[in-house]
Short mmCIF file of C-alpha atoms and ligand atoms in Angstrom, two decimals:
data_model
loop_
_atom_site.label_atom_id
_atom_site.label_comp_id
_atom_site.label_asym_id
_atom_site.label_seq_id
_atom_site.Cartn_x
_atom_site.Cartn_y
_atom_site.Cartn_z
CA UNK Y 1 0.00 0.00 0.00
CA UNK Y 2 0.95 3.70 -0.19
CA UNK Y 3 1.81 6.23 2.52
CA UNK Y 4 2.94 9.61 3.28
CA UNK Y 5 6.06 9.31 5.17
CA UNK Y 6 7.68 11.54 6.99
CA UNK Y 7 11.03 11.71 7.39
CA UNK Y 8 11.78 14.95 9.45
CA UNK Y 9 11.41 18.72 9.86
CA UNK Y 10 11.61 20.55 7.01
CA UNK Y 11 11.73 17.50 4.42
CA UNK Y 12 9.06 17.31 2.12
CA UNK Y 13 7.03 14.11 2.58
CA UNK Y 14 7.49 11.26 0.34
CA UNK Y 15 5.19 8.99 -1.27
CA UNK Y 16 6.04 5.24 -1.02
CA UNK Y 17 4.77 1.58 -0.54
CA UNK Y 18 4.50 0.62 3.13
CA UNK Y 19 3.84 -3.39 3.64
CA UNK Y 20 1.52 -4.04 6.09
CA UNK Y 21 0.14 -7.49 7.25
CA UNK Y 22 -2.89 -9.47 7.83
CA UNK Y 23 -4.91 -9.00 10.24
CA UNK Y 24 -5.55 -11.52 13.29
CA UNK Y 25 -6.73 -12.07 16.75
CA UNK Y 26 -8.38 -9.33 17.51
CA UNK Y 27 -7.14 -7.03 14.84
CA UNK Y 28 -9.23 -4.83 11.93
CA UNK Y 29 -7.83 -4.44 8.74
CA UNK Y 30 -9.42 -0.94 7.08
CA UNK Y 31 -9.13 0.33 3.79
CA UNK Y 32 -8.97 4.46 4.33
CA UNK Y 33 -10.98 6.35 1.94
CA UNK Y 34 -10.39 9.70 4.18
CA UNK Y 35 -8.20 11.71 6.47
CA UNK Y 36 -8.76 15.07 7.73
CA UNK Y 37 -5.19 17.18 8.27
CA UNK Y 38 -4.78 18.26 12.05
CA UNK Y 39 -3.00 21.05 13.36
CA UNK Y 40 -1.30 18.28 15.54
CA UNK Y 41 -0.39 16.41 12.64
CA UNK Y 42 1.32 19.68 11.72
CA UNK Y 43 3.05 20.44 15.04
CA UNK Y 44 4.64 16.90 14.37
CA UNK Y 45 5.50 17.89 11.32
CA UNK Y 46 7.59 21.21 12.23
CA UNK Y 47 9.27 19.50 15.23
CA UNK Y 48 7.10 21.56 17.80
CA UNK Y 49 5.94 18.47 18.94
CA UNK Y 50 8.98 16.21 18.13
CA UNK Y 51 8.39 12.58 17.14
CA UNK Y 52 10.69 9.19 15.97
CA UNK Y 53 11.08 9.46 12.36
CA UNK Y 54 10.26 7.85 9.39
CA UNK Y 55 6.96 7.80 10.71
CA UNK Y 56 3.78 7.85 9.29
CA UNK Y 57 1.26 10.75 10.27
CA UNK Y 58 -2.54 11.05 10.28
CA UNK Y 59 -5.04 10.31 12.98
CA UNK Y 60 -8.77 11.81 11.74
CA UNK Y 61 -9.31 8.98 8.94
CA UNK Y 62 -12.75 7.01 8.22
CA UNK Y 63 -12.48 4.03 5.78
CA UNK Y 64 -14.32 0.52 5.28
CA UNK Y 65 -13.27 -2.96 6.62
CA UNK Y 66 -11.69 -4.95 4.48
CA UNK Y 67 -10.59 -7.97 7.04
CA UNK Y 68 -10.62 -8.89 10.34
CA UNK Y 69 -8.70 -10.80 12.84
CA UNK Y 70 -10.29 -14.88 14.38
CA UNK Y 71 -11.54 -13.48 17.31
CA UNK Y 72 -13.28 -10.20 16.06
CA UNK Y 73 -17.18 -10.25 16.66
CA UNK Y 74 -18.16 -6.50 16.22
CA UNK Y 75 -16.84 -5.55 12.81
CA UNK Y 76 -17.06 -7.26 9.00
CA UNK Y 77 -15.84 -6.93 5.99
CA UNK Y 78 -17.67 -3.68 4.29
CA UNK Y 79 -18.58 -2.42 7.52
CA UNK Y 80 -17.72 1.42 7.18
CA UNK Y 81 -15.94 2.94 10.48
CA UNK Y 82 -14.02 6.03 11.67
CA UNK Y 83 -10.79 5.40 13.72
CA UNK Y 84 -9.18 6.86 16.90
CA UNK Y 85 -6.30 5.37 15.88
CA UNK Y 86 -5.05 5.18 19.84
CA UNK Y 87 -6.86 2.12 20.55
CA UNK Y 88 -8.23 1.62 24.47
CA UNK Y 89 -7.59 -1.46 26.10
CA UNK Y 90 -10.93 -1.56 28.06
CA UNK Y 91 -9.97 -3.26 31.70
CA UNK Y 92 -7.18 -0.68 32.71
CA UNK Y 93 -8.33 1.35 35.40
CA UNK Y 94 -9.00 4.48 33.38
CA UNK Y 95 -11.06 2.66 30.98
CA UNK Y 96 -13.02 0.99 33.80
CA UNK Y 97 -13.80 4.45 35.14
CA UNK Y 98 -15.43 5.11 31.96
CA UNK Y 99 -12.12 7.56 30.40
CA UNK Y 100 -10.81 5.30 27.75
CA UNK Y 101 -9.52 8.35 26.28
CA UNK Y 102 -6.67 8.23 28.87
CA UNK Y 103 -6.29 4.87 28.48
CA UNK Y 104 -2.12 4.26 28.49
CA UNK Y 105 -2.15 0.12 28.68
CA UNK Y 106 -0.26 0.24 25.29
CA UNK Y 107 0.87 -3.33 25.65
CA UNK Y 108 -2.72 -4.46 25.18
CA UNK Y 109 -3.47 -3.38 22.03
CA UNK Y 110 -0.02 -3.86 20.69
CA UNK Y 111 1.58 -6.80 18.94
CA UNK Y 112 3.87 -9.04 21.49
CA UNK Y 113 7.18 -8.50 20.90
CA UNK Y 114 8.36 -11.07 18.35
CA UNK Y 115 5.83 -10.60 16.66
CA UNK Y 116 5.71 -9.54 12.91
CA UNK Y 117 5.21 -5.92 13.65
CA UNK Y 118 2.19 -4.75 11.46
CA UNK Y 119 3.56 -2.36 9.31
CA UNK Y 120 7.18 -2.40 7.79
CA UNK Y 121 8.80 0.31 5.27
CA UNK Y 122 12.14 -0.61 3.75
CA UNK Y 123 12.48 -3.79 5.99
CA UNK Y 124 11.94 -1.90 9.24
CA UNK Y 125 8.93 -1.79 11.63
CA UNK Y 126 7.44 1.86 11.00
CA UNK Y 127 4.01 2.97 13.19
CA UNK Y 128 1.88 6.17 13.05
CA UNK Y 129 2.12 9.37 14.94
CA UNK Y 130 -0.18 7.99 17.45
CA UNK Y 131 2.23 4.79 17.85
CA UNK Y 132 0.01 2.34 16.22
CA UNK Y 133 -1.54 3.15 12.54
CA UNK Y 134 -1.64 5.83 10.16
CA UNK Y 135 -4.53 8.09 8.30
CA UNK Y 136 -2.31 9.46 5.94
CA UNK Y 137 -1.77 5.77 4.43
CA UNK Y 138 -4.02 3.56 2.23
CA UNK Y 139 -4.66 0.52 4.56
CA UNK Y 140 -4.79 0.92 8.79
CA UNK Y 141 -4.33 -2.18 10.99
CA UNK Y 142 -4.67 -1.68 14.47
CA UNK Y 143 -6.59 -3.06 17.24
CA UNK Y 144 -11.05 -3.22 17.41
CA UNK Y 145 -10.91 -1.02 19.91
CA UNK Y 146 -9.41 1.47 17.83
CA UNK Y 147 -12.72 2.02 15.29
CA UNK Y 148 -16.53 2.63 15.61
CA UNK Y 149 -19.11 1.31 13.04
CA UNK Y 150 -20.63 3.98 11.78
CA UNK Y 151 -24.00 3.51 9.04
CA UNK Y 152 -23.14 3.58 5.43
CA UNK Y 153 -25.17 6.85 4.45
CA UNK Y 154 -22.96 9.02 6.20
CA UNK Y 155 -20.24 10.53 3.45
CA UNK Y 156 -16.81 9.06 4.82
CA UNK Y 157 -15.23 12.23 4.51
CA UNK Y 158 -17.74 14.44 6.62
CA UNK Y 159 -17.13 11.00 9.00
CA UNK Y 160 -13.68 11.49 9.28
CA UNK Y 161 -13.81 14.65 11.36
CA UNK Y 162 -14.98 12.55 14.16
CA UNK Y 163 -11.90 10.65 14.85
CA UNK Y 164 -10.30 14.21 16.04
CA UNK Y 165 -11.33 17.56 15.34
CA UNK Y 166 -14.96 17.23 15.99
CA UNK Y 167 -14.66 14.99 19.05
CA UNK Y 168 -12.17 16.84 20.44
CA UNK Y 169 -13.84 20.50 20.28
CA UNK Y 170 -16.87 19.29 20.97
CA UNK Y 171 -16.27 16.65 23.83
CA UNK Y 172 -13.93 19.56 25.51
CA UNK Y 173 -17.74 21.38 25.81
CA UNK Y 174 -19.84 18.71 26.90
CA UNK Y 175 -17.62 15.59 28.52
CA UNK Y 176 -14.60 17.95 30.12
CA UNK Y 177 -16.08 21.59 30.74
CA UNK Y 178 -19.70 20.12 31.35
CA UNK Y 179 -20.96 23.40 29.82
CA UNK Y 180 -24.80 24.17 31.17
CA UNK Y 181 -27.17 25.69 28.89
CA UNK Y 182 -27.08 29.52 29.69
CA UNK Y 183 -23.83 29.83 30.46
CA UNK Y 184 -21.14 32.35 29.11
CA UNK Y 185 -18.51 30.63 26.32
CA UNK Y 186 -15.03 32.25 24.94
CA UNK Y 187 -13.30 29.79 22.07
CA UNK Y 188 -9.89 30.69 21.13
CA UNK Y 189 -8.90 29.91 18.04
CA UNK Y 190 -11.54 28.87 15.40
CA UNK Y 191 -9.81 26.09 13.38
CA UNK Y 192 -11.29 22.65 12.96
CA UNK Y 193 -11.12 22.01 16.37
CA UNK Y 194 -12.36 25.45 17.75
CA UNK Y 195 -15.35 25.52 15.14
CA UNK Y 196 -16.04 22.38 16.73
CA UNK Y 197 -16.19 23.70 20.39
CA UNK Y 198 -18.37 26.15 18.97
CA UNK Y 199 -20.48 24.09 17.69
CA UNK Y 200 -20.47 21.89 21.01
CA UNK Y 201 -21.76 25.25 23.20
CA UNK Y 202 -24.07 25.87 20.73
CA UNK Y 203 -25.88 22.27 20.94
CA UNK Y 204 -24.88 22.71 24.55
CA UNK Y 205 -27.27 25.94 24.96
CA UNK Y 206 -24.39 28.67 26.02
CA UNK Y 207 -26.46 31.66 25.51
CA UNK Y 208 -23.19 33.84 24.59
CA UNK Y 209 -20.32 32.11 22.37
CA UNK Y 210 -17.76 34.16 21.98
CA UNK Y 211 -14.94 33.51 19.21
CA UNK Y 212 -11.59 34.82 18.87
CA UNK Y 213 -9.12 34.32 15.92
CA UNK Y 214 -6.84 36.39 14.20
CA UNK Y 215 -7.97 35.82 10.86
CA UNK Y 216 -11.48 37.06 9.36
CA UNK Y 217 -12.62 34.33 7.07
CA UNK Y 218 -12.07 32.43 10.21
CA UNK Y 219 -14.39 34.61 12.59
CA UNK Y 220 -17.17 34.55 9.63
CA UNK Y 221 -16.71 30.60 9.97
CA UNK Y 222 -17.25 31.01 13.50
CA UNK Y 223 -20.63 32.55 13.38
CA UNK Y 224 -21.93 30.58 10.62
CA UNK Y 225 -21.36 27.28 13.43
CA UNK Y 226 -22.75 29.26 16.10
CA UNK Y 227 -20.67 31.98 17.26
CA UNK Y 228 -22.58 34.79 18.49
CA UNK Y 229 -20.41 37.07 19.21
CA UNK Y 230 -16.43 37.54 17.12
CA UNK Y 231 -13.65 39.41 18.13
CA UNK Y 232 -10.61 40.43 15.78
CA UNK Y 233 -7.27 39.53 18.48
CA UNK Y 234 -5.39 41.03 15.44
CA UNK Y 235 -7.13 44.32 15.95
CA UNK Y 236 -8.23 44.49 19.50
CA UNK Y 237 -7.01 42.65 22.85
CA UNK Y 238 -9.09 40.27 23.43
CA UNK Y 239 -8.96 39.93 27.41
CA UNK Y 240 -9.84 43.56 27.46
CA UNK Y 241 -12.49 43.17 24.26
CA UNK Y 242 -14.23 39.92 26.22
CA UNK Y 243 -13.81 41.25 29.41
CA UNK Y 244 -16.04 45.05 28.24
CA UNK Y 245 -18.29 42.80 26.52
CA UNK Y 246 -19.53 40.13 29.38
CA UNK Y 247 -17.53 41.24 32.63
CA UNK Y 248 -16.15 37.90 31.94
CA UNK Y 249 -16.81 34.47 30.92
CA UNK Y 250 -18.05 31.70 32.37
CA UNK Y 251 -16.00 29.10 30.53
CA UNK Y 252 -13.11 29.45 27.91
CA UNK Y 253 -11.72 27.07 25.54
CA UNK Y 254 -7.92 27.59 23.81
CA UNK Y 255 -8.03 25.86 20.77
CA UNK Y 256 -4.80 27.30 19.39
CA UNK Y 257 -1.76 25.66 21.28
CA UNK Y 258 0.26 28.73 22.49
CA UNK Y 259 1.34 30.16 25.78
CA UNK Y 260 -0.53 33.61 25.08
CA UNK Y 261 -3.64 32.62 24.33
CA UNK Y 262 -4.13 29.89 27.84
CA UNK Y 263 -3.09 32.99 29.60
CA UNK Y 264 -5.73 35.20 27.97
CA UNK Y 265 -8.50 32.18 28.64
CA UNK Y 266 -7.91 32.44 32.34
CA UNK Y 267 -7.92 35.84 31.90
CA UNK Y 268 -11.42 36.51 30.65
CA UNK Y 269 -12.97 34.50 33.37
CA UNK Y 270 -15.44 35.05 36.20
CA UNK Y 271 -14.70 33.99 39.41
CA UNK Y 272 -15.49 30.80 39.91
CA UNK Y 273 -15.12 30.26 35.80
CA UNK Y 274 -12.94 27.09 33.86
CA UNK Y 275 -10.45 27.42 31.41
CA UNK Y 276 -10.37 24.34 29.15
CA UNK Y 277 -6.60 23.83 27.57
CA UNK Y 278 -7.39 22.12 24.37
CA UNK Y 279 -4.36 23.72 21.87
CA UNK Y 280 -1.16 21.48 22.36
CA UNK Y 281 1.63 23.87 23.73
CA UNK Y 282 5.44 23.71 22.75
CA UNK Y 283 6.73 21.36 24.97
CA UNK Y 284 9.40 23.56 27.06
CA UNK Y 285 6.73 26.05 27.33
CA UNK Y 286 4.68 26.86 31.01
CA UNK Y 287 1.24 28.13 31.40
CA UNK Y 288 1.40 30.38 34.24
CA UNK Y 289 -1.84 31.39 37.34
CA UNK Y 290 -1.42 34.69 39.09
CA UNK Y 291 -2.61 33.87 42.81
CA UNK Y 292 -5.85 36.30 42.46
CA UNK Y 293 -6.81 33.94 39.83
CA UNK Y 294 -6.18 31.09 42.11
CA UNK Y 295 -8.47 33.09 44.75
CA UNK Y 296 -11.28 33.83 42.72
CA UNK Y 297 -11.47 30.17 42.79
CA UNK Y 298 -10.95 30.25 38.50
CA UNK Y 299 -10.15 26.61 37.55
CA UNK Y 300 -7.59 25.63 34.69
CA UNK Y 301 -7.55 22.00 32.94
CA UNK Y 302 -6.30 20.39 30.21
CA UNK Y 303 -8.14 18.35 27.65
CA UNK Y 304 -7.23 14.88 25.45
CA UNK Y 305 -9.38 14.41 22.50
CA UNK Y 306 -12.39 16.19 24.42
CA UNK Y 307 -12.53 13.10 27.32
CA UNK Y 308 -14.40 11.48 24.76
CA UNK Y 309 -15.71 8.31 24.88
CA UNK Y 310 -15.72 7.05 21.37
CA UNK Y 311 -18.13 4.73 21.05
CA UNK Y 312 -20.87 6.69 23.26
CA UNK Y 313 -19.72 9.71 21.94
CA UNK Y 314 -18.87 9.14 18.09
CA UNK Y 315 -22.50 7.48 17.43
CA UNK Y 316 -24.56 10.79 19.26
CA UNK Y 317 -22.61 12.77 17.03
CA UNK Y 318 -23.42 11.31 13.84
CA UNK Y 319 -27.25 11.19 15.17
CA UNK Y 320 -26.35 15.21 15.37
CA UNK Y 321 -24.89 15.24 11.62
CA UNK Y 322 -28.13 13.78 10.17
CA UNK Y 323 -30.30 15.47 12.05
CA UNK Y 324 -28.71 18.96 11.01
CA UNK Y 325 -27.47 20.21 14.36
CA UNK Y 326 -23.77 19.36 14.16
CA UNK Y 327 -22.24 20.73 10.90
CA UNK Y 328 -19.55 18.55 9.66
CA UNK Y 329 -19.73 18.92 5.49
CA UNK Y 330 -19.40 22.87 6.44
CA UNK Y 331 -15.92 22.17 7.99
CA UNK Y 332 -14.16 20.73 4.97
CA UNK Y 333 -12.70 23.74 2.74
CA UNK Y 334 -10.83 21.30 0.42
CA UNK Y 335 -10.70 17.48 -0.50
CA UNK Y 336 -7.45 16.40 -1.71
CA UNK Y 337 -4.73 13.81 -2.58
CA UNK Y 338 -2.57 12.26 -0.31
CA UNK Y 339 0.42 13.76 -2.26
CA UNK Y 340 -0.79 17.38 -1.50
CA UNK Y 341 -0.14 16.78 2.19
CA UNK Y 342 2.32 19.47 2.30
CA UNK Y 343 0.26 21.69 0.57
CA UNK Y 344 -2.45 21.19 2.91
CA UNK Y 345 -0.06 21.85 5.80
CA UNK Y 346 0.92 25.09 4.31
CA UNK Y 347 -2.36 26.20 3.32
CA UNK Y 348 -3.25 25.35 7.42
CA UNK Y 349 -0.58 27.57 8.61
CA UNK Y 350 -1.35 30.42 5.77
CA UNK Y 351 -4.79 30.01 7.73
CA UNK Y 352 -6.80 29.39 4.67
CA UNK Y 353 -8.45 26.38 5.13
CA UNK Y 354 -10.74 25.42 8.31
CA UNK Y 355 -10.54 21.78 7.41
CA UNK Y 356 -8.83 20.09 4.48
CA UNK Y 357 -9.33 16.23 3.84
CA UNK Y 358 -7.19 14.06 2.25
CA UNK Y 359 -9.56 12.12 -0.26
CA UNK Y 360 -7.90 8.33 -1.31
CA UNK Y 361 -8.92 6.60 -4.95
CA UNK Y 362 -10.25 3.44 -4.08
N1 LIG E 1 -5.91 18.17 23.28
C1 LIG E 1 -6.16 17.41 22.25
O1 LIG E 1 -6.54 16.25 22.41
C2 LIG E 1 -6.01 17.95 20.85
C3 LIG E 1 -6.57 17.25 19.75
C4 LIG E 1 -6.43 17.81 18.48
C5 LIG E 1 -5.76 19.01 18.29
N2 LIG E 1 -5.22 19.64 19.37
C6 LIG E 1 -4.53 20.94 19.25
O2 LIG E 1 -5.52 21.97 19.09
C7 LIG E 1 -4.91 23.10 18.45
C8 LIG E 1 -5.78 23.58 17.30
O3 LIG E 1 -5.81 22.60 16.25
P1 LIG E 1 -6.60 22.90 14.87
O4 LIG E 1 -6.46 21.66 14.06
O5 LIG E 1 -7.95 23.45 15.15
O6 LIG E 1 -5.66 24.08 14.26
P2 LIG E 1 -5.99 25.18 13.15
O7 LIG E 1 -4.69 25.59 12.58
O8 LIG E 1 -7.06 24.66 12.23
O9 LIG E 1 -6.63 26.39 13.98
C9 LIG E 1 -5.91 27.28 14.79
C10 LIG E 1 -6.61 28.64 14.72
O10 LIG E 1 -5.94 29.55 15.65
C11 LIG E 1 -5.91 30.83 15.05
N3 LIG E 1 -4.87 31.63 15.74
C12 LIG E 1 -3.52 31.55 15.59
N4 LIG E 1 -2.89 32.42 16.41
C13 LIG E 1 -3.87 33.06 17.11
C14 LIG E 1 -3.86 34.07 18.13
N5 LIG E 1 -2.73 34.57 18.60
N6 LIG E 1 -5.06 34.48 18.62
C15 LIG E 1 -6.24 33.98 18.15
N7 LIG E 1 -6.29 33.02 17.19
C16 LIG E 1 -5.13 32.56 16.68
C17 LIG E 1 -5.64 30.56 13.59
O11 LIG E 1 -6.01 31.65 12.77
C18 LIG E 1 -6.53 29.32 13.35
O12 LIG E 1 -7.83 29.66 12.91
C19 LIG E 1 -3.49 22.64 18.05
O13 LIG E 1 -2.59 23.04 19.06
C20 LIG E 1 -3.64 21.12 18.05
O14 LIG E 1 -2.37 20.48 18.25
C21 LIG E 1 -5.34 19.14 20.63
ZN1 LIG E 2 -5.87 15.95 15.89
ZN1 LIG E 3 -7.37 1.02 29.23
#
């Protein structure tokens, strides 16, 4: 099969056949027919966040079954499904407490070691950003646990934004903030995964959502999914801007990964509010609390792919999707081929896209 691969900062990606093996036990063998370009995938890819190279990146994909593993029940061959390609194991503790989204028994959803290791490039073992599989790749093998079934009217492409972006932004809202309906909502940033927390307060019932980018075509996004108030942090500050506006919010979201911008979330907070960190920081970098903060009893968490839940979660969304009230076709600017990846990542920093989604022939 084909993948992108990735061979370090600054190097354009190349192009080239990946084997990969058959599924078994309780492995799923999926042929990807989409993968939605995250700004994490991009972080990887300029060394912010640094990772083992050659690698393979990609994590928001959606595809169809083509073979499964002896002692798979749930899936079939044809069977269409999105991925979270970080499979949970399902009896650590985490995942017994119902956050399988923190799940870290690796070894459980892993080949032994010995094994055959389930994808090799040039003779070596070579895994996805996530450690297992890839999205930006023709075929993903990875563990059950890893996919959800999802029903064959839904376009896979819209689908794919469910294995990140959409789960993440919106699960941040309703599984980690636990936003009520009537409360007060700031979103920093409004790229695929800030449109999404947008769109999670809206279905949520915030009665103010307030977005904040530094790019226009990015703030008219934002109201079109829900936004109902925008604010130019190229033109204005926004601490002061949110702060004149609602005397504070009741809940902010940073959807951008930088040091500024957590700072300005706690900022703009009531007493009493949450700051959600959803935007992955540079690594060496601090977010900092001034002790007034601390004793206006404001509250500061972070966030890992929205706490979500994927197979509660993932199915409620798509019931969302076809029922109008979740906009996921909206989010996708441009459907490409796997060998504009690099465009795509430029085009994300440039800011022009909100989504684009790497579309594979079949
Ligand atoms: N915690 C998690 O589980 C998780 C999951 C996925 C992505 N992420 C992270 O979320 C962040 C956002 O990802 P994305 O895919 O939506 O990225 P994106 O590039 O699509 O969106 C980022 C947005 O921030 C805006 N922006 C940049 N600088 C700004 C500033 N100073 N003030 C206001 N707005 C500014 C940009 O114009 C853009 O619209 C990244 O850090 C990504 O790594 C975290
Ligand atoms: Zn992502
Ligand atoms: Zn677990």
């Amino acid at each position: 099969m084909k993948a992108a691969i990735f061979h370090g900062t600054g190097q354009p990606h190349t192009f080239e056949a990946v084997e990969i093996d058959r599924p078994k036990g309780h492995e799923v063998l999926v042929r990807t027919v989409a993968c939605g370009v995250c700004h994490s995938d991009l972080s990887a890819a300029e060394g912010k966040v640094p990772v083992a190279t050659p690698m393979i990146l990609g994590h928001e994909p959606a595809g169809i079954v083509e073979a499964v593993g002896e002692d798979v029940a749930d899936f079939a061959p044809g069977d269409h499904v999105i991925a979270r390609l970080r499979p949970f194991c399902g009896r650590c503790n985490q995942c017994l407490l119902g956050q399988p989204n923190r799940c870290n028994n690796r070894a459980a959803v892993q080949r032994v070691a010995g094994d055959r290791p389930r994808m090799t490039y040039r003779g070596g073992r070579i895994t996805g950003i996530t450690g297992d599989a890839a999205g930006f790749a023709e075929r993903m093998l990875t563990h059950e646990n890893g996919f959800v079934k999802i029903p064959q009217d839904v376009p896979l492409g819209s689908a794919a934004l469910l294995g990140c972006a959409v789960v993440t932004g919106v699960g941040a809202v309703i599984n980690t903030a636990k936003v009520e309906a009537g409360s007060s909502v700031a979103v920093f940033g409004a790229g695929g995964i800030g449109l999404s927390a947008i769109q999670g307060a809206r279905i949520a019932g915030a009665r103010r959502i307030i977005a904040v980018d530094v790019n226009e075509s990015k703030l008219a996004a934002a109201r079109r999914f829900g936004a109902s108030h925008v604010i130019d942090a190229s033109a204005v500050d926004p601490v002061q801007a949110i702060l004149k506006l609602t005397g504070g919010v009741d809940y902010s979201f940073e959807a951008i990964g930088l040091k500024q911008t957590a700072q300005q979330c706690i900022d703009v907070l009531v007493p009493g509010g949450t700051a959600t960190i959803i935007g992955v920081l540079g690594l060496d970098q601090r977010v900092e609390i001034d002790p007034m903060s601390l004793l206006a009893e404001k509250r500061v968490q972070g966030c890992s792919m929205g706490s979500t839940r994927f197979r509660i979660d993932a199915p409620r969304y798509i019931e969302l999707y076809q029922q109008g009230r979740l906009l996921l076709d909206e989010m996708i600017t441009r459907r490409i081929r796997l060998e504009q990846l690099d465009e795509a990542f430029a085009a994300m920093n440039r800011g022009e896209v909100l989504r684009s989604v790497i579309m594979f022939e079949s």
